[in-house]
Short mmCIF file of C-alpha atoms in Angstrom, two decimals:
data_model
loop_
_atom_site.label_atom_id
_atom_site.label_comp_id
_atom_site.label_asym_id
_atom_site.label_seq_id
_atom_site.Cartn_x
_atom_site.Cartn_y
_atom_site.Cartn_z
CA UNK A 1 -10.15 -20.78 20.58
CA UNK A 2 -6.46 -21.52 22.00
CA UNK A 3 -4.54 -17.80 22.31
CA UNK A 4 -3.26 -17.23 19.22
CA UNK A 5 -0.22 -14.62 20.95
CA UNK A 6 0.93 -17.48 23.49
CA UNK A 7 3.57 -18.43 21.43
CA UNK A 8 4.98 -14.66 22.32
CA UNK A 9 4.64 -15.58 26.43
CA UNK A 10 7.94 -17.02 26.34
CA UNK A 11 9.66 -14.60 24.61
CA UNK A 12 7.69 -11.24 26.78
CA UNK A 13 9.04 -13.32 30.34
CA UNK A 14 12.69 -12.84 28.56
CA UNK A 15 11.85 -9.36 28.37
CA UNK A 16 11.06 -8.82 31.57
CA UNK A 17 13.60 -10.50 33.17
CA UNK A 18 17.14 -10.04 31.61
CA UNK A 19 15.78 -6.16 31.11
CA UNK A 20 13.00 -3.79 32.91
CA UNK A 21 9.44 -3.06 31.45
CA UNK A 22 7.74 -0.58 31.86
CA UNK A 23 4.02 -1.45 30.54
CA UNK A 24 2.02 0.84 28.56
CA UNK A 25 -1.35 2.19 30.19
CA UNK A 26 -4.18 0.36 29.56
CA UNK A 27 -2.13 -2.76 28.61
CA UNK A 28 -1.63 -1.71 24.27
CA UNK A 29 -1.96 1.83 22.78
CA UNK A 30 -2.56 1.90 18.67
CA UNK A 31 0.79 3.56 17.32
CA UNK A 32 -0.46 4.99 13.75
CA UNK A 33 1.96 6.38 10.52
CA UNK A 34 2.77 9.33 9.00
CA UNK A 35 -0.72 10.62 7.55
CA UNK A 36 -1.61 9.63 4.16
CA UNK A 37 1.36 7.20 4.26
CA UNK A 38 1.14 6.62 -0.08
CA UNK A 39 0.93 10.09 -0.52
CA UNK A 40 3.26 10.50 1.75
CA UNK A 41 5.76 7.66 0.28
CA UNK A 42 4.86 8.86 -3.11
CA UNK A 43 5.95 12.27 -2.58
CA UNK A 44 9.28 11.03 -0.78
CA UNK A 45 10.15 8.45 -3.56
CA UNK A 46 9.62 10.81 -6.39
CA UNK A 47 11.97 14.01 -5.01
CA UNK A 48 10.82 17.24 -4.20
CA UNK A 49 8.80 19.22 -6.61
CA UNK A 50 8.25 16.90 -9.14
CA UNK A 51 8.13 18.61 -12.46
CA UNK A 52 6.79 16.90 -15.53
CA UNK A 53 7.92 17.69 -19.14
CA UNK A 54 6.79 15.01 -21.35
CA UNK A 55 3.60 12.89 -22.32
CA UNK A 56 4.92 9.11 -23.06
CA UNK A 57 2.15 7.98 -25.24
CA UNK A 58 1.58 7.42 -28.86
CA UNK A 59 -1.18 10.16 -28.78
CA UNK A 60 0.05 13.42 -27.59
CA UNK A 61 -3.49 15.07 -26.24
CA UNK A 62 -3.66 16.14 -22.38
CA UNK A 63 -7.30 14.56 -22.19
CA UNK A 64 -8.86 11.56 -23.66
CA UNK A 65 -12.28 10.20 -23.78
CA UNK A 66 -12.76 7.20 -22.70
CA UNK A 67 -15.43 4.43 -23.26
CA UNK A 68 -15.98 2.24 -19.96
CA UNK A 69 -15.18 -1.52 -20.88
CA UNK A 70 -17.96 -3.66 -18.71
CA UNK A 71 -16.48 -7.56 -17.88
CA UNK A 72 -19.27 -9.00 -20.37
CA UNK A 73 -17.17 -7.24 -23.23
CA UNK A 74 -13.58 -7.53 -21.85
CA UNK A 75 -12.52 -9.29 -18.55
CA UNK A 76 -9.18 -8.59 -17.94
CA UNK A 77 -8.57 -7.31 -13.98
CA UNK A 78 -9.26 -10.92 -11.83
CA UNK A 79 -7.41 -10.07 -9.16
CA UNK A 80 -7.33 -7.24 -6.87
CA UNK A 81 -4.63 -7.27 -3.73
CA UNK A 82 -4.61 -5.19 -0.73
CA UNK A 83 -2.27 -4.94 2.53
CA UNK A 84 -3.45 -4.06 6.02
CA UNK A 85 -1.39 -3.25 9.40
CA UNK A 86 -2.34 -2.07 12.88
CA UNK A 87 0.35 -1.57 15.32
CA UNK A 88 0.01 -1.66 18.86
CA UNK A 89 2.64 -0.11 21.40
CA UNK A 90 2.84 -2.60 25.04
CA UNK A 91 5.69 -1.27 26.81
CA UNK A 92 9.11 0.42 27.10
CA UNK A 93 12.17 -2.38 27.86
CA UNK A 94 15.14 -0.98 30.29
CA UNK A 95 18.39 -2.99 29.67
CA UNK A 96 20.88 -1.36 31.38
CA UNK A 97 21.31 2.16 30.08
CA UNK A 98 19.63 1.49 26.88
CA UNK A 99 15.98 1.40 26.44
CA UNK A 100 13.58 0.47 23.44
CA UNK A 101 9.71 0.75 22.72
CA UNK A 102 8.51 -2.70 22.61
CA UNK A 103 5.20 -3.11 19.88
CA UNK A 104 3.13 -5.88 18.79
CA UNK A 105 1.77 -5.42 15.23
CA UNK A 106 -0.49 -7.31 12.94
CA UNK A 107 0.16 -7.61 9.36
CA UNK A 108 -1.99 -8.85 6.37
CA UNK A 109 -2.31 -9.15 2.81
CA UNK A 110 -5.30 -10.37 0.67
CA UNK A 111 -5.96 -10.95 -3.04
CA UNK A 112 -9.35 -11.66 -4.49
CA UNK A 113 -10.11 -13.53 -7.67
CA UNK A 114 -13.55 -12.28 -9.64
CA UNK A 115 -15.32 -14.62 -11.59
CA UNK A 116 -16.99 -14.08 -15.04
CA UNK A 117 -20.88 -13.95 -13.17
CA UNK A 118 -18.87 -11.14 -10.70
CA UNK A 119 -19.09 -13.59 -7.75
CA UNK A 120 -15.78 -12.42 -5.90
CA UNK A 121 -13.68 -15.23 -4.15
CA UNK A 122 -10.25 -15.31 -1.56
CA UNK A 123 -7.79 -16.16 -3.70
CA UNK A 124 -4.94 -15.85 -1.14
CA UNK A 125 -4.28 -14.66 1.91
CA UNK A 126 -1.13 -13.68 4.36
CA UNK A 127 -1.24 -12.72 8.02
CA UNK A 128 1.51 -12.43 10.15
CA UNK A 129 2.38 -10.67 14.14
CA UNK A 130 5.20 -8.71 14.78
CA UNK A 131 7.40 -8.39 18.03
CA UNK A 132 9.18 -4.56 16.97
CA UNK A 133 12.31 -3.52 19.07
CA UNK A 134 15.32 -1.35 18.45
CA UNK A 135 17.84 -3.66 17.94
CA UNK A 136 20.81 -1.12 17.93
CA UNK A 137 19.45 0.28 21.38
CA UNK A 138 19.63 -3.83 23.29
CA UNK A 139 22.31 -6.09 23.52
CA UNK A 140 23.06 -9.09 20.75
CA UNK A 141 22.37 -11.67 23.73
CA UNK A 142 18.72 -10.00 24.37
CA UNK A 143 17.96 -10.12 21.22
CA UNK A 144 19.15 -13.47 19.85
CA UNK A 145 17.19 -14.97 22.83
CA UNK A 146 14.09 -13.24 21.99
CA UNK A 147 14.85 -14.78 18.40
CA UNK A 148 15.09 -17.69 19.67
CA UNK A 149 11.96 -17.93 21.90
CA UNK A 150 10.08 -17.59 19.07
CA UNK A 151 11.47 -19.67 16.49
CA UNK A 152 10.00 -22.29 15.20
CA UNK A 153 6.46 -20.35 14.55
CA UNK A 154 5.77 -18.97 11.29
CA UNK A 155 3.40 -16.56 12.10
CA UNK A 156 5.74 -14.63 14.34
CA UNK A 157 8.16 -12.47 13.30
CA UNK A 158 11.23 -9.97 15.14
CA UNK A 159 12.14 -7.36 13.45
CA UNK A 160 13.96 -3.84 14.28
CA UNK A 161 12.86 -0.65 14.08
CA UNK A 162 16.06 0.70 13.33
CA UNK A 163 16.46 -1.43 10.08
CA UNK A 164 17.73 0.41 6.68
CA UNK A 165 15.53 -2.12 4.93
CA UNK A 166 12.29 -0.24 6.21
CA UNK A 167 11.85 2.10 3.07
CA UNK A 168 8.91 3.89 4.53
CA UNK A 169 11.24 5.45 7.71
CA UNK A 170 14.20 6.21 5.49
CA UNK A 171 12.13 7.27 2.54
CA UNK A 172 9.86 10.12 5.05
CA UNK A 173 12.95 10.99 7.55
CA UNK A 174 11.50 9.16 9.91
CA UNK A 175 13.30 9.50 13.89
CA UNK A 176 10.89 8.53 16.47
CA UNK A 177 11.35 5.24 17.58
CA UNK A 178 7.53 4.19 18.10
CA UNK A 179 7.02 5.96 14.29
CA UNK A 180 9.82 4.01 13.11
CA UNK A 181 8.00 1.14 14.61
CA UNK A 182 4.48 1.55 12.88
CA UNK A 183 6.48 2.66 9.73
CA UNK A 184 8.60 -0.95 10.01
CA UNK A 185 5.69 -2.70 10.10
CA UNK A 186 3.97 -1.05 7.40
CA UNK A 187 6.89 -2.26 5.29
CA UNK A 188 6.92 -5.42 6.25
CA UNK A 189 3.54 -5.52 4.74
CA UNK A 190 4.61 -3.75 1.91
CA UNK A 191 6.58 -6.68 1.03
CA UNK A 192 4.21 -9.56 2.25
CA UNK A 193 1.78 -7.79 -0.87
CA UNK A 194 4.92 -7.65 -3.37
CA UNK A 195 5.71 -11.19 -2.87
CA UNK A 196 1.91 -12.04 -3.47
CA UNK A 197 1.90 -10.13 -6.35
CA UNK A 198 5.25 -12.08 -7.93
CA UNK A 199 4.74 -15.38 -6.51
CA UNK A 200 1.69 -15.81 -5.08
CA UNK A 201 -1.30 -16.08 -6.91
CA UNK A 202 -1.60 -18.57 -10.17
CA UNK A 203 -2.56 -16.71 -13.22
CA UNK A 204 -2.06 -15.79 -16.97
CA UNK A 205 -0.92 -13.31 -18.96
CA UNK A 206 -4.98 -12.39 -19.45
CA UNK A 207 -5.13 -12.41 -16.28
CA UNK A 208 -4.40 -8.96 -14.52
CA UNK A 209 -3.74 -7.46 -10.89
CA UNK A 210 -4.70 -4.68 -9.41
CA UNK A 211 -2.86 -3.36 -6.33
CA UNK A 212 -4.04 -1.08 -4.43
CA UNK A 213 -2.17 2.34 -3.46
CA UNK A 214 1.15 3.26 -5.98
CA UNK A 215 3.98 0.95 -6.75
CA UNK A 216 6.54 2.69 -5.74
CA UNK A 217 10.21 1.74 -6.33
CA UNK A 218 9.83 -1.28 -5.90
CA UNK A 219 7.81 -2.26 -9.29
CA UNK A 220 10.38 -0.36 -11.58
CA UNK A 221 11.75 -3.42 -13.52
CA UNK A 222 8.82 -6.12 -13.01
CA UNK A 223 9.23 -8.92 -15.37
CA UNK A 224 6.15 -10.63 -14.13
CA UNK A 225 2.64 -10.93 -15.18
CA UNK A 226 0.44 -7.51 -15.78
CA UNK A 227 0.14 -5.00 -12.94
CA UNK A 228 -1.14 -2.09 -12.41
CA UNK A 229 -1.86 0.67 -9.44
CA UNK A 230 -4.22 2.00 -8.43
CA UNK A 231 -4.18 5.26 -5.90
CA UNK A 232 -6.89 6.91 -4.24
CA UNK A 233 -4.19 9.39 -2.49
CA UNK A 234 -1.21 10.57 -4.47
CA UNK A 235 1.20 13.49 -4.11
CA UNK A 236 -0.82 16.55 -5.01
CA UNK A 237 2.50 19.18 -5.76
CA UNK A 238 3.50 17.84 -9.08
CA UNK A 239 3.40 20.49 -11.81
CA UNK A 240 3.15 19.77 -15.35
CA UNK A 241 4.74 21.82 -18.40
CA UNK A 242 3.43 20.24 -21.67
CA UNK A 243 4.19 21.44 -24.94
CA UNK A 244 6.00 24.38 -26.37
CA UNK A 245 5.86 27.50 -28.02
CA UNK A 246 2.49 29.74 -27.73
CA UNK A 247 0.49 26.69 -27.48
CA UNK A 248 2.49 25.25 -24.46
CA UNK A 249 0.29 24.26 -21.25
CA UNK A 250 1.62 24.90 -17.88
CA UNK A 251 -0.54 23.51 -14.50
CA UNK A 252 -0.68 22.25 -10.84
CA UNK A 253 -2.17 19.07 -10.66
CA UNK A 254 -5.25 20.50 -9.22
CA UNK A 255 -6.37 22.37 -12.28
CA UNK A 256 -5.72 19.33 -14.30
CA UNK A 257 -8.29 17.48 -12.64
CA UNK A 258 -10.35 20.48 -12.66
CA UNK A 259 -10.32 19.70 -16.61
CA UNK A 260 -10.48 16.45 -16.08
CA UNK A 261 -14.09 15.17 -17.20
CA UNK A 262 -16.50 12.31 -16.40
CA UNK A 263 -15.25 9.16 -18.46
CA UNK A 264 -12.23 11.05 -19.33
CA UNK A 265 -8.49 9.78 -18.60
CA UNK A 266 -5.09 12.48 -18.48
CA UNK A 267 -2.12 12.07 -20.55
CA UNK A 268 0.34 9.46 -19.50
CA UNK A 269 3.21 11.02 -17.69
CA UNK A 270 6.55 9.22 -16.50
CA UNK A 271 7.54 9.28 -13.13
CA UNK A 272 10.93 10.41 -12.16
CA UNK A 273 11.42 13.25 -14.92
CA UNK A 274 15.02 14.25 -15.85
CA UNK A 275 16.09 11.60 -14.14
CA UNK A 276 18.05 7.96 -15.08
CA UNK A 277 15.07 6.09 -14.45
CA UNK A 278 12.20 7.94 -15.87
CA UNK A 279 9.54 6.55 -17.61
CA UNK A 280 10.20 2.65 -15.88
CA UNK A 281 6.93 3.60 -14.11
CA UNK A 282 4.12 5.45 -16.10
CA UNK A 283 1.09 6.69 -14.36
CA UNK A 284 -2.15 8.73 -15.44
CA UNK A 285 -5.29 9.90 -14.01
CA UNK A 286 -8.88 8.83 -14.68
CA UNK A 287 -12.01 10.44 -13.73
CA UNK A 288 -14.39 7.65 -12.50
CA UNK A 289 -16.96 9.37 -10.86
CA UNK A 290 -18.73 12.61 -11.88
CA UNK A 291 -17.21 16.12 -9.81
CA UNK A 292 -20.87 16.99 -9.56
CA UNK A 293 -21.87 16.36 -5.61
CA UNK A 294 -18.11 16.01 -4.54
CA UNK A 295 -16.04 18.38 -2.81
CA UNK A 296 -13.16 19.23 -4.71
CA UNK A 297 -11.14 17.94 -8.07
CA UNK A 298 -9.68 15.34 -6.69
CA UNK A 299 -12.33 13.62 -5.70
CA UNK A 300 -14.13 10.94 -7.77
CA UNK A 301 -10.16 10.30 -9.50
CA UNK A 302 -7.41 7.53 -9.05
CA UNK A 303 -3.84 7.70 -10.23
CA UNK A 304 -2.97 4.97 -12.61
CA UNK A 305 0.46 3.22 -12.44
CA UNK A 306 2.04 0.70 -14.98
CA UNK A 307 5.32 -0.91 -15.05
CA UNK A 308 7.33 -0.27 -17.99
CA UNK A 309 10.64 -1.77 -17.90
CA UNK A 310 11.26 -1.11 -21.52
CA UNK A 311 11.02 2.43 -20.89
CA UNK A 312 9.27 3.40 -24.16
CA UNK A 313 5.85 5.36 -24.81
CA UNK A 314 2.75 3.17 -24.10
CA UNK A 315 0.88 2.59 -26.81
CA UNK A 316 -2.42 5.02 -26.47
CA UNK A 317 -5.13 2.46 -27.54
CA UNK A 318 -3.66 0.29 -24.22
CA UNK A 319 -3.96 2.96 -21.90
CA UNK A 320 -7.36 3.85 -22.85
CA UNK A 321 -8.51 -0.11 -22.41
CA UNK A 322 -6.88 0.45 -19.03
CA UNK A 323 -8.66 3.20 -18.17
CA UNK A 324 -11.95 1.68 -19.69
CA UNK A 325 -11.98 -1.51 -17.49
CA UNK A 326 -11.42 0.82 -14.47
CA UNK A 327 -14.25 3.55 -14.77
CA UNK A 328 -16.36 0.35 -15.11
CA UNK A 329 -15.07 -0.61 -11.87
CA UNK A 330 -17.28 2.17 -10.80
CA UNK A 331 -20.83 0.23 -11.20
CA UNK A 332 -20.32 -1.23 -7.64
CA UNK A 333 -19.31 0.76 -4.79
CA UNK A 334 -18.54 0.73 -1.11
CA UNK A 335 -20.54 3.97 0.11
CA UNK A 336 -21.06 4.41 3.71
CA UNK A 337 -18.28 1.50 4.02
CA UNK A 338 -15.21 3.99 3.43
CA UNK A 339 -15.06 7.68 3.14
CA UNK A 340 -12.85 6.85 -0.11
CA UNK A 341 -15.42 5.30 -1.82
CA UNK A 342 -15.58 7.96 -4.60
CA UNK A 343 -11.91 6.58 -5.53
CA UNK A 344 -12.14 2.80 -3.87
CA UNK A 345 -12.83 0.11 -6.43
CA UNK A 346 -15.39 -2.58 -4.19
CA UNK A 347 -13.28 -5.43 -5.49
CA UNK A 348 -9.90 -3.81 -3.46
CA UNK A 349 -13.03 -3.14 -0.67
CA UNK A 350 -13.55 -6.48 -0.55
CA UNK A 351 -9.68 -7.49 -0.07
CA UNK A 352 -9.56 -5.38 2.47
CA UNK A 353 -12.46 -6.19 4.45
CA UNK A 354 -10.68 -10.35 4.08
CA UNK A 355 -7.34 -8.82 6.04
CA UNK A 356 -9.71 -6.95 8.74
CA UNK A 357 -11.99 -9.48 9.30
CA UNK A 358 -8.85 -12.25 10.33
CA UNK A 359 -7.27 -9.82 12.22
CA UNK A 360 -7.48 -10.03 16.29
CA UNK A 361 -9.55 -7.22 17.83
CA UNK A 362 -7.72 -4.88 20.47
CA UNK A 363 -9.80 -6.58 23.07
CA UNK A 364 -8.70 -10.15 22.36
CA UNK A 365 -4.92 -8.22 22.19
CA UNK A 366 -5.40 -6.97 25.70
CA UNK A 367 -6.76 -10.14 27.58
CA UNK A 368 -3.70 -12.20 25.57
CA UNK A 369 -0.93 -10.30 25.67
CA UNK A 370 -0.03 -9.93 29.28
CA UNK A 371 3.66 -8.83 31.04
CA UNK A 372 5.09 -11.62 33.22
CA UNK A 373 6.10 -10.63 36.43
CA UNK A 374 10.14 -11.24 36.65
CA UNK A 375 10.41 -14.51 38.35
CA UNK A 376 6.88 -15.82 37.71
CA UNK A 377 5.82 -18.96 36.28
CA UNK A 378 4.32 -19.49 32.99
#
């Protein structure tokens, strides 16, 4: 198999010889985000101590029961889309007095398409490698050569860590340069999965995708095809006031879910309460495995999120179909694969495992990816 990072040779021996490098030990060194990045992002994105007023559905009840909706009866979610980035830190570049990490990351996205029979294909699939500098830290000649060492392949792709466009870094305060770097590159397959989701994959209106993780932002006024989200981690410090007078119900999220029963689905809250935008995203909980056996309330539950441009209450019957095609998601799962399988739907497994699988291992990194000596031939 030819080296699938030689394309980036010609752009590292510009690196190391219009600046200084400084390798990293052992050749690359994983670089990892913020923990729980979605929590994280959905936390950031929302504002500090979210506080939620108001149920925006035709049926004002705080739980509903909910019969699960098997694909023989109804077969609405097809497609399921994940995204997938490792980053890998190689070295520290010296140009003059300024100096930038230099990382290599690996970005994917995958959507699966399941058939009626529940055979699972690859539907589409996305995989790009990153070169991640600071561009405000080198000079515009450094960099524009770098650019163009590597133009003309479409897998490659330059891109700053010091970029306003990187929502995850600006959203969580991030400083660090190397963060900023992992954080970059998590965006960059942020978007890679939000152009799938728009443009990428040929389907219906009966047709409908599931993304994995929250929408964020970013989904507020879809005008495409259905969508919805679906988290296994979500911010855990909203607090919900619902109703009024003596009857009026006031909770932390954790003894919501601590209500929240086997086949059983929350109210439907809008995000961003109080504010201009509230209600363009809706989102709800479902219990899809029993809390029998699990360690705490939030296990066994995924947040639900659904676009809603039109910014009026969901219509109740719609949420509970919703909620019934996704506890039936449950029949099929990927224990001993992930330790998030009591919230992980297999299908999004599945689009995951696509990305990981077509990704290059760390070893095959190492032995490509090597510093050229200033003055050496290629």
């Amino acid at each position: 198999m030819p080296n699938p990072f030689a394309p980036l040779q010609p752009a590292l021996r510009i690196l190391a010889t219009e600046g200084r490098v400084l390798p990293a030990t052992g050749q690359a060194i994983v670089d990892m985000v913020s923990p729980d990045l979605e929590e994280a992002y959905d936390r950031a994105t929302g504002g500090p101590g979210e506080k939620v007023t108001s149920v925006w559905e035709t049926r004002q009840e705080l739980y509903h029961q909910v019969v699960p909706i098997h694909r023989s009866q109804e077969h609405r979610l097809r497609y399921f889309l994940d995204g997938s980035a490792k980053i890998y830190f190689i070295g520290t570049l010296l140009e003059h007095e300024r100096s930038s990490p230099v990382q290599l990351g690996q970005i994917g996205a995958a959507a699966v398409y399941r058939e009626d029979d529940g055979r699972v294909r690859r539907a589409a699939f996305e995989h790009k490698i990153l070169l991640l500098m600071d561009k405000q830290a080198l000079s515009e000649t450094l960099w524009s050569a770098v650019e163009q060492a590597i133009a003309g392949h479409s897998h490659l792709l330059l891109r700053s860590t010091n970029d306003s466009q990187d929502r995850f870094s600006e959203a969580l305060g991030v400083v660090e340069p190397r963060s900023r770097g992992a954080h970059r590159a998590n965006w960059a397959m942020r978007e890679m999965e939000i152009a799938l989701a728009r443009d990428g994959l040929q389907r219906s209106a009966d047709t409908w995708l599931v993304l994995d993780g929250a929408l964020g932002t970013e989904y507020m006024n879809w005008d495409g095809l259905p969508v919805i989200g679906v988290a296994k981690s979500f911010r855990r410090d909203t607090q919900f006031y619902i109703g009024s007078g003596p009857r009026a119900k006031q909770m932390n999220l954790y003894s919501l879910l601590a209500g929240l029963e086997l086949n059983h689905r929350t109210a439907v809250f809008p995000r961003w309460p109080g504010q201009d935008r509230e209600g363009a995203i809706l989102f709800w909980y479902v219990r899809i495995r029993p809390q029998r056996g699990l360690d705490y309330p939030l296990m066994g539950v995924v947040k639900v999120e659904w676009p809603n441009p039109s910014r009026e209450s969901i219509n109740s019957d719609l949420a509970d179909r919703i909620s019934g095609w996704l506890i039936a998601e449950r029949c099929v799962t990927p224990h001993g694969r992930d330790n998030r399988w009591h919230a992980h739907l297999y299908a999004i497994s599945l689009a995951e495992r696509v990305i990981k699988d077509r990704f290059y291992s760390e070893e095959v990194l190492k032995a490509a990816i090597r510093w050229p000596q200033a003055g050496a031939q290629i």
